[in-house]
Amino acid sequence: MRLMLLGAPGVGKGSQAVLLAKALSVPHISTGDIFRCHIVNNTELGKEAQKYMDKGMLVPDELTVSIVASRLKQDDCQDGFILDGFPRTINQAVFLDKVLDELKMQLDMIINIVLDDRSIINRLSGRRICAKCGAVYHIEDKAPANEGICDLCKGELIQREDDNEETIVRRLKVYHEMTKPLIDNYKGRVKMVDVESNKSFEVTTQKVFSAVGLKSAKVEA
Ligand SMILES: [Zn+2]
């Protein structure tokens, strides 16, 4: 099954993608991971991407798509894959269409994980992370026993810089502006399923699994 997962920052898209990939036994393809892999292995594409990153510039769409294309050509992608957070722009989507055409592949479904902006802002702005062990808390939904202190290791809980309200609002605005044309690009061509993530993470997993025809979301961790 060839899937694409869409979702704003804070909806838990990445974690859902990991579980779904495991359940379907297909690779989970996130551009961040592939970039890191190319850079670590010092490939030509990796070197090219690094040049832009060193200058603090965005990697051009064409290069990003080449990197994804090289990944999609690998053996383990022939029976399916999950694209996570890619394409990000309409430009990337158009390139991706070409690549998939060349590979004689078609997307089977797009899963759009949705949550209203207010809930996303609450979720992200209340998030606290242990500076020592990385455990994740939420001031309302998953508060530590002692305020500001990690239950697990007694480390200090901090708020990530990205998680302040002003930054979140800006990130959401950018996300919506970029995603609207993406959705339009696939409308009527690829089956699209909206999954509400307004309940718990587990409930969302269950909905994502049923969207692809899997019965149970019980996956070995
Ligand atoms: Zn901790």
Tab-separated table of C-alpha atoms and ligand atoms in Angstrom:
chain	number	residue	atom	x	y	z
A	1	MET	CA	0.000	0.000	0.000
A	2	ARG	CA	1.361	3.397	-1.004
A	3	LEU	CA	0.306	6.038	1.441
A	4	MET	CA	0.872	9.666	2.193
A	5	LEU	CA	0.279	11.137	5.629
A	6	LEU	CA	-0.596	14.781	5.996
A	7	GLY	CA	-1.083	16.687	9.219
A	8	ALA	CA	-0.201	19.939	10.910
A	9	PRO	CA	2.562	20.139	13.507
A	10	GLY	CA	1.231	18.810	16.798
A	11	VAL	CA	-1.268	16.258	15.480
A	12	GLY	CA	1.083	13.336	16.117
A	13	LYS	CA	1.489	12.438	12.454
A	14	GLY	CA	5.058	11.150	12.763
A	15	SER	CA	4.240	8.749	15.601
A	16	GLN	CA	1.160	7.454	13.793
A	17	ALA	CA	3.256	6.907	10.663
A	18	VAL	CA	5.752	4.789	12.616
A	19	LEU	CA	3.004	2.525	14.010
A	20	LEU	CA	1.250	2.201	10.676
A	21	ALA	CA	4.472	1.391	8.821
A	22	LYS	CA	5.182	-1.368	11.313
A	23	ALA	CA	1.674	-2.798	11.022
A	24	LEU	CA	1.739	-2.759	7.209
A	25	SER	CA	5.395	-3.883	7.020
A	26	VAL	CA	6.293	-1.055	4.660
A	27	PRO	CA	9.042	1.545	5.062
A	28	HIS	CA	8.273	4.833	6.775
A	29	ILE	CA	9.753	7.574	4.634
A	30	SER	CA	10.376	10.900	6.276
A	31	THR	CA	12.488	13.392	4.360
A	32	GLY	CA	14.333	14.462	7.525
A	33	ASP	CA	15.546	10.894	8.072
A	34	ILE	CA	16.589	10.391	4.436
A	35	PHE	CA	18.490	13.667	4.396
A	36	ARG	CA	20.384	12.722	7.529
A	37	CYS	CA	21.172	9.327	6.015
A	38	HIS	CA	22.581	10.826	2.802
A	39	ILE	CA	24.629	13.362	4.732
A	40	VAL	CA	26.041	10.782	7.128
A	41	ASN	CA	26.962	8.523	4.170
A	42	ASN	CA	28.405	11.490	2.280
A	43	THR	CA	26.547	10.703	-0.968
A	44	GLU	CA	26.473	13.149	-3.887
A	45	LEU	CA	22.884	14.104	-3.039
A	46	GLY	CA	23.859	14.471	0.599
A	47	LYS	CA	26.777	16.763	-0.234
A	48	GLU	CA	24.527	18.856	-2.464
A	49	ALA	CA	21.893	19.189	0.285
A	50	GLN	CA	24.521	20.011	2.885
A	51	LYS	CA	25.648	23.030	0.814
A	52	TYR	CA	22.238	24.638	1.207
A	53	MET	CA	21.881	23.702	4.845
A	54	ASP	CA	25.311	25.181	5.655
A	55	LYS	CA	24.110	28.475	4.254
A	56	GLY	CA	20.922	28.248	6.281
A	57	MET	CA	18.926	27.952	3.062
A	58	LEU	CA	16.023	25.647	2.302
A	59	VAL	CA	16.983	22.663	0.183
A	60	PRO	CA	15.431	23.272	-3.271
A	61	ASP	CA	12.328	21.226	-4.086
A	62	GLU	CA	13.961	19.489	-7.030
A	63	LEU	CA	16.796	18.181	-4.870
A	64	THR	CA	14.425	17.089	-2.110
A	65	VAL	CA	12.370	15.173	-4.643
A	66	SER	CA	15.506	13.549	-6.149
A	67	ILE	CA	16.423	12.324	-2.701
A	68	VAL	CA	12.935	10.905	-2.124
A	69	ALA	CA	12.944	9.400	-5.630
A	70	SER	CA	16.195	7.558	-4.956
A	71	ARG	CA	14.609	6.170	-1.792
A	72	LEU	CA	11.440	5.042	-3.601
A	73	LYS	CA	13.553	3.094	-6.106
A	74	GLN	CA	14.980	0.853	-3.391
A	75	ASP	CA	13.743	-2.743	-3.140
A	76	ASP	CA	11.922	-2.369	0.154
A	77	CYS	CA	9.594	0.276	-1.353
A	78	GLN	CA	8.324	-1.901	-4.175
A	79	ASP	CA	5.423	-3.290	-2.134
A	80	GLY	CA	4.494	0.012	-0.589
A	81	PHE	CA	5.610	2.868	1.644
A	82	ILE	CA	4.352	5.658	3.840
A	83	LEU	CA	5.398	9.172	2.944
A	84	ASP	CA	5.470	11.274	6.094
A	85	GLY	CA	5.604	15.041	5.756
A	86	PHE	CA	6.392	14.921	2.077
A	87	PRO	CA	5.507	16.612	-0.238
A	88	ARG	CA	5.384	19.845	1.700
A	89	THR	CA	4.766	22.213	-1.195
A	90	ILE	CA	2.725	22.072	-4.377
A	91	ASN	CA	5.985	22.287	-6.313
A	92	GLN	CA	7.268	19.139	-4.598
A	93	ALA	CA	3.934	17.421	-5.266
A	94	VAL	CA	4.212	18.112	-8.996
A	95	PHE	CA	7.763	16.702	-9.043
A	96	LEU	CA	6.584	13.701	-7.049
A	97	ASP	CA	3.802	13.030	-9.555
A	98	LYS	CA	6.447	12.835	-12.293
A	99	VAL	CA	8.675	10.507	-10.292
A	100	LEU	CA	5.809	8.157	-9.449
A	101	ASP	CA	4.779	8.148	-13.111
A	102	GLU	CA	8.300	7.130	-14.113
A	103	LEU	CA	8.305	4.380	-11.504
A	104	LYS	CA	4.824	3.317	-12.640
A	105	MET	CA	3.581	3.760	-9.099
A	106	GLN	CA	0.383	5.309	-7.861
A	107	LEU	CA	-0.589	6.549	-4.435
A	108	ASP	CA	-3.382	4.436	-2.956
A	109	MET	CA	-4.502	6.820	-0.284
A	110	ILE	CA	-3.772	10.050	1.517
A	111	ILE	CA	-4.533	10.150	5.214
A	112	ASN	CA	-5.030	13.665	6.470
A	113	ILE	CA	-4.820	13.849	10.246
A	114	VAL	CA	-6.836	16.862	11.290
A	115	LEU	CA	-7.271	18.845	14.467
A	116	ASP	CA	-8.568	22.376	14.945
A	117	ASP	CA	-5.906	25.049	15.457
A	118	ARG	CA	-7.065	25.956	18.970
A	119	SER	CA	-6.538	22.368	20.161
A	120	ILE	CA	-3.140	22.179	18.467
A	121	ILE	CA	-2.080	25.398	20.177
A	122	ASN	CA	-3.231	24.039	23.561
A	123	ARG	CA	-1.474	20.767	22.950
A	124	LEU	CA	1.857	22.253	21.903
A	125	SER	CA	1.993	25.262	24.189
A	126	GLY	CA	1.292	23.059	27.226
A	127	ARG	CA	3.994	20.592	26.293
A	128	ARG	CA	6.981	20.269	28.606
A	129	ILE	CA	10.029	18.156	27.972
A	130	CYS	CA	12.523	16.749	30.441
A	131	ALA	CA	15.880	18.385	29.778
A	132	LYS	CA	17.638	15.261	31.039
A	133	CYS	CA	15.798	12.202	29.651
A	134	GLY	CA	13.505	13.703	26.993
A	135	ALA	CA	10.252	12.444	28.539
A	136	VAL	CA	7.253	14.441	27.300
A	137	TYR	CA	4.610	15.946	29.604
A	138	HIS	CA	1.643	18.258	29.254
A	139	ILE	CA	0.694	20.786	31.933
A	140	GLU	CA	-2.974	19.691	31.815
A	141	ASP	CA	-3.243	16.304	30.117
A	142	LYS	CA	-0.122	14.641	31.461
A	143	ALA	CA	1.119	16.694	34.369
A	144	PRO	CA	4.113	15.477	36.392
A	145	ALA	CA	3.574	14.661	40.079
A	146	ASN	CA	5.667	17.687	41.032
A	147	GLU	CA	5.411	20.776	38.884
A	148	GLY	CA	8.419	21.315	36.642
A	149	ILE	CA	10.123	18.062	37.677
A	150	CYS	CA	10.368	14.844	35.665
A	151	ASP	CA	8.653	11.843	37.306
A	152	LEU	CA	11.199	9.478	35.844
A	153	CYS	CA	14.561	11.078	36.479
A	154	LYS	CA	13.858	14.231	38.537
A	155	GLY	CA	15.265	16.315	35.672
A	156	GLU	CA	14.018	19.820	34.971
A	157	LEU	CA	11.022	20.195	32.614
A	158	ILE	CA	11.456	22.815	29.943
A	159	GLN	CA	9.389	24.286	27.145
A	160	ARG	CA	10.905	23.959	23.696
A	161	GLU	CA	11.422	27.267	21.964
A	162	ASP	CA	9.206	26.116	19.061
A	163	ASP	CA	6.363	25.455	21.481
A	164	ASN	CA	5.526	29.041	22.420
A	165	GLU	CA	2.147	30.221	21.231
A	166	GLU	CA	3.371	32.886	18.810
A	167	THR	CA	5.658	30.450	16.982
A	168	ILE	CA	2.956	27.774	16.855
A	169	VAL	CA	0.432	30.179	15.349
A	170	ARG	CA	2.980	31.149	12.699
A	171	ARG	CA	3.860	27.525	11.912
A	172	LEU	CA	0.168	26.649	11.570
A	173	LYS	CA	-0.450	29.561	9.232
A	174	VAL	CA	2.427	28.445	6.992
A	175	TYR	CA	1.200	24.855	7.150
A	176	HIS	CA	-2.349	25.751	6.072
A	177	GLU	CA	-1.138	27.991	3.256
A	178	MET	CA	1.079	25.244	1.877
A	179	THR	CA	-1.312	22.343	2.396
A	180	LYS	CA	-4.424	23.770	0.759
A	181	PRO	CA	-2.977	23.618	-2.797
A	182	LEU	CA	-1.522	20.166	-2.025
A	183	ILE	CA	-4.941	18.801	-1.163
A	184	ASP	CA	-6.402	20.427	-4.274
A	185	ASN	CA	-3.680	18.759	-6.351
A	186	TYR	CA	-4.814	15.286	-5.279
A	187	LYS	CA	-8.536	15.910	-5.072
A	188	GLY	CA	-10.475	13.515	-7.273
A	189	ARG	CA	-7.300	11.595	-8.182
A	190	VAL	CA	-6.234	9.965	-4.966
A	191	LYS	CA	-8.531	8.712	-2.242
A	192	MET	CA	-8.291	11.059	0.715
A	193	VAL	CA	-9.422	10.227	4.237
A	194	ASP	CA	-9.641	12.799	7.014
A	195	VAL	CA	-8.915	11.385	10.456
A	196	GLU	CA	-9.871	13.566	13.435
A	197	SER	CA	-7.248	13.462	16.171
A	198	ASN	CA	-9.322	15.230	18.810
A	199	LYS	CA	-9.345	12.211	21.166
A	200	SER	CA	-6.444	10.244	22.603
A	201	PHE	CA	-3.436	9.129	20.593
A	202	GLU	CA	-4.681	5.512	20.745
A	203	VAL	CA	-8.106	6.433	19.377
A	204	THR	CA	-6.447	8.231	16.470
A	205	THR	CA	-4.262	5.187	15.796
A	206	GLN	CA	-7.383	3.031	15.673
A	207	LYS	CA	-8.999	5.390	13.147
A	208	VAL	CA	-5.859	5.511	10.988
A	209	PHE	CA	-5.686	1.709	11.016
A	210	SER	CA	-9.315	1.282	10.013
A	211	ALA	CA	-8.835	3.826	7.208
A	212	VAL	CA	-6.365	1.410	5.584
A	213	GLY	CA	-8.475	-1.657	6.381
A	214	LEU	CA	-6.527	-2.936	9.371
A	215	LYS	CA	-8.800	-4.197	12.107
A	216	SER	CA	-6.819	-3.830	15.279
A	217	ALA	CA	-4.308	-1.191	16.243
A	218	LYS	CA	-2.584	-3.550	18.653
A	219	VAL	CA	1.003	-3.495	17.499
A	220	GLU	CA	4.018	-4.879	19.239
A	221	ALA	CA	5.961	-1.922	20.585
B	1	ZN	ZN	13.460	12.939	32.871
